XYZ file of C-alpha atoms in Angstrom:
283
model
C 165.590 96.322 343.353
C 166.278 99.209 345.700
C 163.521 100.873 347.696
C 162.901 104.563 347.049
C 162.757 106.366 350.385
C 161.763 109.906 351.252
C 163.224 111.463 354.396
C 161.182 113.625 356.756
C 163.419 115.829 358.877
C 166.750 117.605 358.525
C 168.160 117.777 362.044
C 171.446 116.383 363.413
C 170.323 112.715 363.405
C 169.064 113.020 359.828
C 172.383 114.557 358.797
C 174.557 112.051 360.670
C 172.661 108.830 359.951
C 169.475 108.772 357.917
C 170.439 110.862 354.891
C 173.894 109.362 354.230
C 172.815 105.787 354.975
C 169.683 105.947 352.824
C 171.675 107.490 349.975
C 174.528 104.994 350.243
C 172.391 101.965 349.397
C 172.574 99.264 348.232
C 169.114 98.455 349.538
C 167.688 101.988 349.517
C 167.988 105.219 347.579
C 167.177 108.649 348.934
C 164.761 110.319 346.516
C 163.957 113.468 348.435
C 163.638 115.315 351.707
C 160.934 117.350 353.387
C 161.644 119.484 356.439
C 160.110 122.434 358.213
C 163.294 124.332 357.292
C 163.950 123.573 353.604
C 167.316 125.335 353.771
C 168.514 122.718 356.286
C 167.448 119.879 353.990
C 169.313 121.306 350.997
C 172.689 120.115 352.328
C 171.759 116.441 351.875
C 172.233 116.505 348.104
C 168.726 115.203 347.366
C 165.658 117.003 346.003
C 163.899 119.128 348.626
C 160.111 119.148 348.474
C 158.104 122.141 349.672
C 155.016 120.056 350.406
C 155.162 116.729 352.209
C 152.507 115.338 349.869
C 154.948 115.839 346.989
C 157.517 113.771 348.842
C 154.947 110.996 349.298
C 154.204 111.081 345.554
C 157.848 110.345 344.749
C 158.701 107.465 347.093
C 157.665 103.995 348.203
C 158.640 104.452 351.834
C 159.199 107.262 354.309
C 161.911 107.494 356.977
C 161.350 109.834 359.916
C 163.946 111.858 361.794
C 161.803 114.377 363.663
C 160.598 114.925 367.261
C 158.201 112.245 368.541
C 155.068 114.422 368.408
C 155.816 115.388 364.801
C 156.444 111.752 363.831
C 153.069 110.744 365.249
C 151.272 113.401 363.208
C 153.120 113.014 359.910
C 153.384 109.245 360.201
C 149.593 109.013 360.102
C 149.611 111.059 356.889
C 152.258 108.819 355.329
C 150.381 105.651 356.284
C 147.163 107.010 354.777
C 149.151 107.769 351.615
C 150.078 104.075 351.447
C 153.760 104.451 352.307
C 155.883 102.028 354.320
C 157.319 103.675 357.424
C 160.772 103.623 359.042
C 160.008 105.022 362.485
C 162.268 106.444 365.177
C 161.925 105.638 368.841
C 159.847 106.605 370.706
C 156.869 106.097 368.430
C 155.213 109.306 369.663
C 155.350 111.883 372.426
C 152.447 110.292 374.291
C 150.311 107.183 374.350
C 147.410 108.720 372.430
C 149.711 109.720 369.582
C 151.298 106.278 369.514
C 147.895 104.628 369.355
C 146.753 106.851 366.502
C 149.888 106.075 364.509
C 149.803 102.319 365.141
C 146.103 102.232 364.254
C 146.736 104.192 361.039
C 149.459 101.737 360.049
C 147.170 98.771 360.742
C 144.190 100.295 358.926
C 146.257 101.187 355.856
C 147.965 97.797 355.829
C 151.384 99.367 355.255
C 154.699 97.956 356.420
C 156.508 99.558 359.353
C 159.778 99.122 361.230
C 161.285 100.795 364.295
C 164.839 102.175 364.520
C 165.785 100.279 367.695
C 169.456 100.198 366.785
C 170.666 97.623 369.326
C 168.428 94.980 367.793
C 170.098 95.088 364.355
C 173.558 94.183 365.620
C 174.853 90.624 365.122
C 176.366 90.919 368.619
C 172.920 91.600 370.101
C 171.378 88.683 368.285
C 174.131 86.377 369.471
C 173.654 87.705 373.017
C 169.902 87.036 372.924
C 170.507 83.526 371.604
C 172.906 82.836 374.468
C 170.454 84.281 376.987
C 167.745 81.872 375.900
C 170.041 78.977 376.812
C 170.776 80.024 380.415
C 167.172 79.825 381.698
C 167.121 83.533 382.612
C 165.280 84.816 385.660
C 166.560 88.374 386.035
C 168.641 91.137 384.606
C 169.604 94.766 384.608
C 170.324 97.500 382.087
C 171.969 100.899 382.357
C 172.124 103.840 379.988
C 174.052 106.640 381.686
C 175.440 109.701 379.895
C 175.748 113.464 379.919
C 173.831 113.910 376.680
C 171.459 116.500 378.150
C 174.329 118.704 379.329
C 175.289 119.873 375.841
C 175.654 118.962 372.190
C 173.541 118.587 369.100
C 170.885 116.420 370.745
C 169.907 118.846 373.498
C 166.505 119.415 371.934
C 163.313 120.761 373.535
C 161.530 117.415 373.818
C 164.553 115.786 375.464
C 164.993 118.663 377.897
C 161.318 118.459 378.825
C 160.903 114.696 379.103
C 164.382 113.348 379.807
C 165.873 109.879 379.751
C 162.755 107.701 379.986
C 161.348 108.897 376.667
C 164.699 109.177 374.887
C 166.944 106.243 375.850
C 164.315 104.280 377.766
C 162.971 102.519 374.654
C 166.362 100.930 373.929
C 166.859 99.481 377.400
C 163.214 98.465 377.891
C 163.200 96.748 374.501
C 166.404 94.845 375.249
C 165.147 93.577 378.611
C 161.838 92.659 377.001
C 163.659 90.682 374.299
C 165.953 88.950 376.786
C 163.520 88.101 379.593
C 160.091 87.991 377.982
C 157.203 90.356 377.496
C 157.058 93.125 380.112
C 153.740 93.146 381.954
C 154.421 95.599 384.791
C 156.587 98.597 385.632
C 157.382 100.560 388.788
C 159.334 103.772 388.429
C 161.043 106.205 390.780
C 163.371 109.152 390.454
C 163.523 112.265 388.312
C 163.164 112.057 384.501
C 165.664 114.920 384.157
C 168.031 113.282 386.627
C 168.214 109.613 387.586
C 165.365 107.149 386.947
C 165.090 103.580 388.151
C 162.625 101.134 386.591
C 161.609 97.803 388.098
C 160.162 95.628 385.342
C 158.059 92.508 385.707
C 158.057 89.994 382.860
C 155.406 87.558 381.716
C 157.953 84.765 382.202
C 158.155 85.515 385.930
C 161.546 87.180 385.566
C 162.226 90.631 387.003
C 164.706 93.268 385.866
C 165.922 96.760 386.633
C 166.856 99.616 384.315
C 168.848 102.702 385.333
C 168.511 105.725 383.051
C 170.231 109.112 383.228
C 171.411 111.715 380.713
C 172.715 114.316 383.175
C 176.039 112.909 384.404
C 179.081 115.086 383.670
C 182.416 113.680 382.659
C 183.242 110.187 381.503
C 180.452 107.630 381.732
C 180.429 103.851 381.156
C 179.046 102.196 378.020
C 175.349 101.408 377.986
C 174.921 97.783 378.950
C 172.532 94.885 379.513
C 173.253 91.965 381.833
C 171.105 88.857 382.272
C 171.337 86.144 384.934
C 169.903 82.657 384.715
C 170.009 79.254 386.345
C 172.776 78.208 383.962
C 174.908 81.331 383.894
C 175.244 85.017 383.040
C 175.381 86.940 379.777
C 176.485 90.534 379.166
C 176.594 93.027 376.292
C 177.436 96.719 376.047
C 177.194 99.200 373.231
C 180.904 98.971 372.384
C 180.188 95.516 370.946
C 177.389 96.518 368.584
C 179.656 97.151 365.610
C 179.533 99.736 362.819
C 177.030 98.022 360.541
C 173.796 98.212 362.521
C 172.286 100.805 360.198
C 173.274 98.886 357.072
C 171.564 95.797 358.504
C 168.541 97.841 359.533
C 168.082 99.206 356.018
C 168.611 95.775 354.457
C 165.792 94.472 356.648
C 163.673 97.528 355.910
C 163.931 96.838 352.180
C 162.594 93.323 352.830
C 159.901 94.758 355.104
C 158.755 97.140 352.376
C 158.513 94.315 349.817
C 157.070 91.593 352.053
C 155.782 93.261 355.228
C 155.878 91.729 358.672
C 158.795 92.921 360.813
C 158.900 92.054 364.543
C 159.948 95.614 365.429
C 156.928 97.223 363.808
C 154.647 100.079 364.888
C 152.661 97.698 367.097
C 155.893 96.873 368.952
C 156.622 100.584 369.258
C 153.165 101.080 370.765
C 153.831 98.390 373.368
C 157.061 100.130 374.381
C 155.168 103.413 374.570
C 152.649 101.856 376.958
C 155.477 100.924 379.343
C 157.083 104.370 379.012
C 153.766 106.126 379.642
C 153.101 104.023 382.741
C 156.566 104.871 384.075
C 156.192 108.587 383.339
C 152.810 108.681 385.054
C 154.342 107.243 388.211
C 157.190 109.748 388.059
C 154.716 112.628 387.848
């Protein structure tokens, strides 16, 4: 049985990914959209609701494609309405908002799942399995692009906060998955330019992440590399494959029915704690 999902948001990411993927099924069906600009939502071919409460009344789950601060606010409302949540990264714009949302999810007892796209790829899962066999002690990740120099995703929150809040969750999450729970972070650089993160892991491993969204011209694929006593493993985003969103929604359907996904709101909160610590050091 498919899960009925309402979509909150009608921006470029909603148009490119969420709306068509939710509507395509087979695990989900898009039953409606709510957006601050209803005219933008009309192009998705699904009912447009004037009030977000009406959207909640017509779905089992809610997918968010809105700025982080808006997700934190409206996600609390959806959780209190008893809806399962498909949440974008980062969980919120700040740590307080992330805590409020994670607490609302826990108090309501609703299912939640984060859109950390790398983690739904079979290539990523194979990479992480190989990493566990090499006795890893260190690694590095890089996400370098010119995304803030132009295009559909040059949005106010990205221009204000930069790479740590936007692409940081992906790289931090991958290093956390590969090398163990992150327990410390040291950051330097400029969030609107180049940022370097030195991460300490509970396992004793250390890793570095380089983040930048202001490089003109051609840039390399985002990548993660891990070194261990028995070898080296590498993955970049060219290997993720086209079906990460299909897999994500298949897992979300199971999450809605059964609950309990490892990439839930509590996981998103933990990533937000690392991001907030890094941003505080960067000033």
